[in-house]
Short mmCIF file of C-alpha atoms and ligand atoms in Angstrom, two decimals:
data_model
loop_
_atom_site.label_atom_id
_atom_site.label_comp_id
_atom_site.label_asym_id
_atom_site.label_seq_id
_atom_site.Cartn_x
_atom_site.Cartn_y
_atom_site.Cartn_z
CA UNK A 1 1.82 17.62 11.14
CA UNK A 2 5.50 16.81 11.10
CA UNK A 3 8.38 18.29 9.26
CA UNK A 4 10.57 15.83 7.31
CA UNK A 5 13.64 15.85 5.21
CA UNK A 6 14.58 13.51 2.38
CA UNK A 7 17.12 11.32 2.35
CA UNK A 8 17.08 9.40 -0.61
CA UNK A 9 14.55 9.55 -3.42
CA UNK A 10 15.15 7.22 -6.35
CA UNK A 11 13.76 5.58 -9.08
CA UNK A 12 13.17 1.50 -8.28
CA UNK A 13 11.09 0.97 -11.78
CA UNK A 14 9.65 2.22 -14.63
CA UNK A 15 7.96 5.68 -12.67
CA UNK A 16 8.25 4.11 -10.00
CA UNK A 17 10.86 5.66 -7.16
CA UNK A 18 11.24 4.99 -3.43
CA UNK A 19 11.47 8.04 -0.92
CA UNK A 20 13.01 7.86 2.22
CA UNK A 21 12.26 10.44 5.01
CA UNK A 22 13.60 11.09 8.08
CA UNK A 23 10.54 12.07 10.51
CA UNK A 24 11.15 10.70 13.52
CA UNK A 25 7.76 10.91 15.67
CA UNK A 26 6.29 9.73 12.41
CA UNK A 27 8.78 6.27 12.24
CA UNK A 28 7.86 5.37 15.54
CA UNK A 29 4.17 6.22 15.12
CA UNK A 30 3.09 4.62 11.64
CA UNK A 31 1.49 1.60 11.58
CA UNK A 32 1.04 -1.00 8.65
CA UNK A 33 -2.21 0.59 6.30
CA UNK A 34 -1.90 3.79 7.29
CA UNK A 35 -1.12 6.81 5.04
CA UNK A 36 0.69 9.93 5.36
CA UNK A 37 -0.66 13.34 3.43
CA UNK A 38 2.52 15.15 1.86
CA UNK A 39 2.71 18.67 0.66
CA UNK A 40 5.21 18.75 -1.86
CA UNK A 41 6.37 21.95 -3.28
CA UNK A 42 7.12 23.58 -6.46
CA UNK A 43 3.16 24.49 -8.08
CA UNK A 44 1.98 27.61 -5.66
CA UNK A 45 -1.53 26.90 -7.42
CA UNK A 46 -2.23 23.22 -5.77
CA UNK A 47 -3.43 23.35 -2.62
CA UNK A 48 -3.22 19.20 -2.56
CA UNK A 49 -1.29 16.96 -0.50
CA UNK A 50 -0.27 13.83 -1.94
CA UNK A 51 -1.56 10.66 0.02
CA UNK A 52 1.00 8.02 -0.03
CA UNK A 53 1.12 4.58 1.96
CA UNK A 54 4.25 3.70 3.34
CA UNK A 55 6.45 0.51 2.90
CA UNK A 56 8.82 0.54 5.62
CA UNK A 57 9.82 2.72 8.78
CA UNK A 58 13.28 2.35 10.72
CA UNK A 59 11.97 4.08 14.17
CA UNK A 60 15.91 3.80 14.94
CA UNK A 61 17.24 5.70 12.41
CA UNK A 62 13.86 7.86 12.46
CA UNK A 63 13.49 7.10 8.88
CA UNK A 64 9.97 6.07 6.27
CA UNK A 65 10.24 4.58 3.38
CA UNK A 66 7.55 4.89 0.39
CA UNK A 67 7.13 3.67 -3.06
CA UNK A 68 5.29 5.94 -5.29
CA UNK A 69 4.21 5.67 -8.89
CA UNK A 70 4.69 9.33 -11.20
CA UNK A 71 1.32 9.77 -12.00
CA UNK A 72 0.21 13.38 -12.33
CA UNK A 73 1.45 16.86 -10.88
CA UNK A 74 1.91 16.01 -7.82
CA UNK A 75 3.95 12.94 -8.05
CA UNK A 76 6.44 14.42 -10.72
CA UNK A 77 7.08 17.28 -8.68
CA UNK A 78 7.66 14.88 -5.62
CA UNK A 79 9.94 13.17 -7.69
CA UNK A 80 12.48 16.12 -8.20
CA UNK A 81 12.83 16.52 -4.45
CA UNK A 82 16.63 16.23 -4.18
CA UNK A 83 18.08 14.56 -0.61
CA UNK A 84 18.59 17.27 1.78
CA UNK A 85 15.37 19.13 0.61
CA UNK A 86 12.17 19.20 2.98
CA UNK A 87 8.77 20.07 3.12
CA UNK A 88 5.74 18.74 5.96
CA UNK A 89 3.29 15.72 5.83
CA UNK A 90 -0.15 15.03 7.77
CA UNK A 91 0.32 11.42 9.42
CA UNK A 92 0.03 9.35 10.20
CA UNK A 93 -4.00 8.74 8.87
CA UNK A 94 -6.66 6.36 8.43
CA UNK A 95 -6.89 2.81 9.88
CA UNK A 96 -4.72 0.49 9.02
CA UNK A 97 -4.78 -3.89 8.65
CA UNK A 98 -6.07 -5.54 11.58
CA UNK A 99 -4.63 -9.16 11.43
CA UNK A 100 -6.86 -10.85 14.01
CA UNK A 101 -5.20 -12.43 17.04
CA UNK A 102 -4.41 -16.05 16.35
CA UNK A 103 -3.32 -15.82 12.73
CA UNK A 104 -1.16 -18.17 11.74
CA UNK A 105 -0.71 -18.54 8.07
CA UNK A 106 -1.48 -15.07 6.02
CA UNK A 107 -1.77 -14.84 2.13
CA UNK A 108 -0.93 -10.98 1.09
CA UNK A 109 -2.01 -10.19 -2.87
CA UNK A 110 -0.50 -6.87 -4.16
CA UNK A 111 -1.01 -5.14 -8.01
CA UNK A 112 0.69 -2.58 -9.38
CA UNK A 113 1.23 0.75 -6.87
CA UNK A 114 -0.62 -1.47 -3.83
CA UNK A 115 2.73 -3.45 -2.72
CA UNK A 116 3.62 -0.63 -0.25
CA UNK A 117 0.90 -0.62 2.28
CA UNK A 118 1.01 -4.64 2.07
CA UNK A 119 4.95 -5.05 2.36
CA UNK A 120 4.77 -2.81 5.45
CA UNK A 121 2.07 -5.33 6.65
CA UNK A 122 4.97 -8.10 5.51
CA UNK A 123 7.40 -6.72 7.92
CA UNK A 124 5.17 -6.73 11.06
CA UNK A 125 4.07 -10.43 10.00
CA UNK A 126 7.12 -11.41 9.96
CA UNK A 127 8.00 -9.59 13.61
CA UNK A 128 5.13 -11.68 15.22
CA UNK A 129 6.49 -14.57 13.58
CA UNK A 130 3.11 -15.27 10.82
CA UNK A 131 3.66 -16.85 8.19
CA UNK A 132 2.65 -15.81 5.13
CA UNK A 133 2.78 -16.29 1.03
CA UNK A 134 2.50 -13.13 -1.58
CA UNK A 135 0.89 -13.25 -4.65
CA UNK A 136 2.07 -9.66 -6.52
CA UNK A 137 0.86 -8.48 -10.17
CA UNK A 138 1.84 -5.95 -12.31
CA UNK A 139 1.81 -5.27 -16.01
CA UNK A 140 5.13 -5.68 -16.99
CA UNK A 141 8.35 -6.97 -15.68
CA UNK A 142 9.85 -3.09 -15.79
CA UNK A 143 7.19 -2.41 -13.50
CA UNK A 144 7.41 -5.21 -10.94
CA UNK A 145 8.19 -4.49 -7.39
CA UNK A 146 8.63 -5.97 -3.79
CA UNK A 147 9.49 -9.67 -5.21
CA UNK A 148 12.86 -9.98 -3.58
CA UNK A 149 12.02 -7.75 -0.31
CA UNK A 150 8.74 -10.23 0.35
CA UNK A 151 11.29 -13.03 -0.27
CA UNK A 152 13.78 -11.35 1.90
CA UNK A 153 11.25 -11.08 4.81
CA UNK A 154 10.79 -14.92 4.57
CA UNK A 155 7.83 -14.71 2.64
CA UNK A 156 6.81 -18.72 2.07
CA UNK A 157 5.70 -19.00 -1.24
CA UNK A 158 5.96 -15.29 -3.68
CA UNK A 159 3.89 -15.60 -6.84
CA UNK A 160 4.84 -12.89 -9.14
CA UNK A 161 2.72 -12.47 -11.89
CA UNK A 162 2.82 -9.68 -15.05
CA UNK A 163 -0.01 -9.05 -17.38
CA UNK A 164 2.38 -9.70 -20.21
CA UNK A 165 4.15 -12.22 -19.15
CA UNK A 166 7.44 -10.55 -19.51
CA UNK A 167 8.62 -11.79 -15.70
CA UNK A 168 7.05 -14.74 -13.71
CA UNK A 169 3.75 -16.44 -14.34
CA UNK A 170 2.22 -14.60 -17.41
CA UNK A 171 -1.57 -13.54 -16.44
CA UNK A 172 -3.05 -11.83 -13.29
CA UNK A 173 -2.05 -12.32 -9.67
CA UNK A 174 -5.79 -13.40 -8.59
CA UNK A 175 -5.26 -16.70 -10.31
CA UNK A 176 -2.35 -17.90 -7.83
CA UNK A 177 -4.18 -16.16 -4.72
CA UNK A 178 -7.76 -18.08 -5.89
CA UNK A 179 -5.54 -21.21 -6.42
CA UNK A 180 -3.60 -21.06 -2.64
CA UNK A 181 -6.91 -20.09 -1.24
CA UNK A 182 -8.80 -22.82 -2.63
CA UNK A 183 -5.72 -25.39 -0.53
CA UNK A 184 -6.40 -23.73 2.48
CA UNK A 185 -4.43 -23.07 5.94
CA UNK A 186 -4.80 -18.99 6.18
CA UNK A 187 -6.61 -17.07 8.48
CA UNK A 188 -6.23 -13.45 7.18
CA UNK A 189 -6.23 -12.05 3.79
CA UNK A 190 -5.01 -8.68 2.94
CA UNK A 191 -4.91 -7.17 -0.49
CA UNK A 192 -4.16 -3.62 -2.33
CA UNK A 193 -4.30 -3.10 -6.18
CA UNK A 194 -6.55 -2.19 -8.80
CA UNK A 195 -10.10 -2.30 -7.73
CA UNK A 196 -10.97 -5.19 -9.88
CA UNK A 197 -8.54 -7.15 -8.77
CA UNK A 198 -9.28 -6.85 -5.13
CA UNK A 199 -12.96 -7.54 -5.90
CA UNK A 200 -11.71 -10.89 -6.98
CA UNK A 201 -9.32 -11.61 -4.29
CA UNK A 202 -12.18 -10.64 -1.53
CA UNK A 203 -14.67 -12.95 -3.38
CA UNK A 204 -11.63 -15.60 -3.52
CA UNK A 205 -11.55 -15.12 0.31
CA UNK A 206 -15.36 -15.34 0.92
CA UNK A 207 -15.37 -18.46 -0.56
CA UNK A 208 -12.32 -19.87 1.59
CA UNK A 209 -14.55 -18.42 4.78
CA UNK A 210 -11.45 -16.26 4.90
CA UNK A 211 -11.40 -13.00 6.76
CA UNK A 212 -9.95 -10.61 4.01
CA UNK A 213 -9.46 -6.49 4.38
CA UNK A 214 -8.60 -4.55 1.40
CA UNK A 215 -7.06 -1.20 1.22
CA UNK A 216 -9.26 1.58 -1.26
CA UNK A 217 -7.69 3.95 -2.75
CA UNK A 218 -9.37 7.32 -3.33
CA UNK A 219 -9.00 11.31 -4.07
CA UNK A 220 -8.20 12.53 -0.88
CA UNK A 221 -8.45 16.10 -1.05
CA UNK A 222 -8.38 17.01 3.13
CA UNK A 223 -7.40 13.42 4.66
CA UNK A 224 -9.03 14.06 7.85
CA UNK A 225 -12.57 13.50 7.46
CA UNK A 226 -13.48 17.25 6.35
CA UNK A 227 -14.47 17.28 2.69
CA UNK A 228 -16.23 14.23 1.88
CA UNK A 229 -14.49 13.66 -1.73
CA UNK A 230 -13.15 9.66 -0.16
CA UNK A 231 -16.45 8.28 0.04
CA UNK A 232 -16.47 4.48 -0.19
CA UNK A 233 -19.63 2.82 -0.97
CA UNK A 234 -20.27 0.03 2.08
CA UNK A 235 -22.78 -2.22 3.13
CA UNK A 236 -23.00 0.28 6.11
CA UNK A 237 -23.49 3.52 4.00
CA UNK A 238 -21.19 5.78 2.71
CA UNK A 239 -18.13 6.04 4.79
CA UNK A 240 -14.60 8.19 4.27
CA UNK A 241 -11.70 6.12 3.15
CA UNK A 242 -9.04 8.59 5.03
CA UNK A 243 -10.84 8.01 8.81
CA UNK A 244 -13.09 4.67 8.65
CA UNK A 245 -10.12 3.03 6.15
CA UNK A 246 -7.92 2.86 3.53
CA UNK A 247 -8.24 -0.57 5.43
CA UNK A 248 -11.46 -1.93 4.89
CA UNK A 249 -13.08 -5.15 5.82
CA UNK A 250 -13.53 -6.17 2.17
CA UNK A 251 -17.42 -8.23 2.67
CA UNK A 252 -18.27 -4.91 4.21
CA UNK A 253 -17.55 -2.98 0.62
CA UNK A 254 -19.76 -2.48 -2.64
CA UNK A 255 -17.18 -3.80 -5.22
C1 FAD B 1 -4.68 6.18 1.17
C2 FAD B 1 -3.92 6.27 -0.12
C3 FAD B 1 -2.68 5.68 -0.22
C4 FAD B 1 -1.96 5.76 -1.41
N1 FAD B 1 -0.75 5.16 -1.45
C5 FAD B 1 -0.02 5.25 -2.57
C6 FAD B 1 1.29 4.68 -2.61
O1 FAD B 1 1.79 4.10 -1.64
N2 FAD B 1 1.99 4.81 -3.77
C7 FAD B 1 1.45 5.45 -4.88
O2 FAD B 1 2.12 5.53 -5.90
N3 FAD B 1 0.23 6.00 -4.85
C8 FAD B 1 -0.52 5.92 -3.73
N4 FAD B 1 -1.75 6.52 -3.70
C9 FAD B 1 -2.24 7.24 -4.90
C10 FAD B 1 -1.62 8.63 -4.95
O3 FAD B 1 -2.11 9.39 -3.88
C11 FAD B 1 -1.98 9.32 -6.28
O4 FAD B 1 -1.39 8.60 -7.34
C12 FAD B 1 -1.48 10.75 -6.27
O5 FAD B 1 -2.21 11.52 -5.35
C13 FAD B 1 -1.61 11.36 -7.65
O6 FAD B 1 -1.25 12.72 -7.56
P1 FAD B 1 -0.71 13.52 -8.81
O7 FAD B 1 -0.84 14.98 -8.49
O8 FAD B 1 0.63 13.04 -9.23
O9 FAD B 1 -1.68 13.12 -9.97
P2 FAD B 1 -2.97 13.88 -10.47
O10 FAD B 1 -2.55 14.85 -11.49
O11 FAD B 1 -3.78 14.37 -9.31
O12 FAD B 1 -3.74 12.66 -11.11
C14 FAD B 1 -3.13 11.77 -12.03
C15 FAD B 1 -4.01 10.54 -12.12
O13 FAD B 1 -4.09 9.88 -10.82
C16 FAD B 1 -5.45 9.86 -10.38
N5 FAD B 1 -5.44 10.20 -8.95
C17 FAD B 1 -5.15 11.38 -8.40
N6 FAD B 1 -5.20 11.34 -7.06
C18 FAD B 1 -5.56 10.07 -6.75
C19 FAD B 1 -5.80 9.38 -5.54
N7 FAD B 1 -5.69 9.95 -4.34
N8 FAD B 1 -6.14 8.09 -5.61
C20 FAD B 1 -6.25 7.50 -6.79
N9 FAD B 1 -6.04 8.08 -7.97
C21 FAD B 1 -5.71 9.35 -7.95
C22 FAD B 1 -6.18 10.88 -11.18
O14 FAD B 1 -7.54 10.54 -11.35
C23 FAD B 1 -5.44 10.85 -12.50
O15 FAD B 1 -5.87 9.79 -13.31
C24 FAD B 1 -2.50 6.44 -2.54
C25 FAD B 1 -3.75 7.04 -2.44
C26 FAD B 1 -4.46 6.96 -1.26
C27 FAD B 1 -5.79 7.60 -1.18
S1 FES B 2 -10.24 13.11 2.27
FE1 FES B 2 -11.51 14.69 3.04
S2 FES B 2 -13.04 13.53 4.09
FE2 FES B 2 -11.64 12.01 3.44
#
């Protein structure tokens, strides 16, 4: 459990805002895939945290960065927490991307509300010195995000993609990531979006014999292996997407 404070919490798109937090132990101790659980206050009648990847952390400055998209309840409430106001998080949870020793080239494909668990996997890439390309989707151009911070991280090639063609290549992000795939040269793949979409990038990958993990999203009602409600359905059996993921080896999952 840690205690944090907020330091900035604005809007970067259309209901979509970035939070910054200062929580110290939690900058230094986060790593790229995992989630933090965040009770946010204001409704005395939910009992839920709000699971949230993170995009950045700044162990210097103590500080965690996360993109969130206003949803529901939770999220709207989250989004009227003013800098300055605070509240406590469980964290850091789950397991997180495993890019295998060796990796040279990566290909990272991101839709919708999934860039910030892959853009935090961006900035350790690009701390190891991996390459890597981005494919990113989202419907519309008002609710694009991450282009110019993959670019900014030295991102080779980033494919942006909306449904409606309204900003970069009009159609879904799964066509770029099938066509880089198919050229080869990467030895990871990691991808977070809608579940369709990551079904196709994973089958994509299996037929580039290319190691892919994918990050599942699911109600988390406890986050720490207590209540059962993140079951993910695996080649393995059943198994809880807050302790055995979000980060899943994506030939191990029942798409
Ligand atoms: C490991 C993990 C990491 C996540 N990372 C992010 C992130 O970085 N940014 C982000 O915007 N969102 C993320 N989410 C999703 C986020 O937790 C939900 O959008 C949020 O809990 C919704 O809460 P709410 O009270 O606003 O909405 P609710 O009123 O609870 O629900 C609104 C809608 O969202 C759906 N929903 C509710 N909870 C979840 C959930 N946990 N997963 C999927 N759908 C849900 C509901 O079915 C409903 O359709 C993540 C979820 C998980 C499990
Ligand atoms: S969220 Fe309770 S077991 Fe995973």
């Amino acid at each position: 459990m840690h205690d944090f404070e907020v330091v900035s919490n604005e809007p970067i798109a259309r209901d979509i805002y970035a939070l910054t937090i200062r929580a110290p132990k939690l900058a230094a101790a986060i790593r790229p895939g995992q989630f933090v659980n965040i009770a946010v206050p204001g409704n005395a009648m939910s009992l839920l945290r709000v699971p949230l990847s993170y995009a950045s952390a700044n162990p210097e400055a103590g500080t965690v960065e996360l993109w969130y998209a206003v949803v529901g309840d939770g999220t709207r409430r989250l989004a009227q927490m003013p800098a300055g106001s605070r509240s406590d998080l469980l964290g850091p949870g789950g397991k997180g991307w495993s890019v295998l020793e060796g990796c040279e080239r990566a290909l990272l494909v991101a839709g919708g509300i999934g860039v910030p668990p892959v853009l935090c996997l961006a900035y350790e890439l690009a701390a190891r010195g991996i390459a890597f390309d981005v494919c990113l989707g989202a419907a519309t151009a008002e609710s694009l995000v991450g282009e110019r911070e993959f670019r900014e991280l030295g991102a080779g090639e980033v494919r942006a993609c909306t449904d409606d063609g309204t900003a970069g290549y009009h159609g879904f992000c799964t066509d770029p990531a099938a066509e880089l795939l198919s050229q080869g040269g990467y030895q990871y793949v990691a991808t977070c979006g809608p579940e369709p979409m990551m079904a196709k990038v994973a089958d994509a990958a299996g037929q580039a014999q290319v190691y892919c993990e994918a990050s599942l999203e699911r109600m988390m009602s406890c986050g720490f292996g207590a209540c059962s409600t993140c079951a993910v359905e695996t080649v393995n059996g059943m198994k809880g997407a807050c302790m055995c993921g979000p980060v899943f080896d994506a030939k191990e999952v029942v798409w």
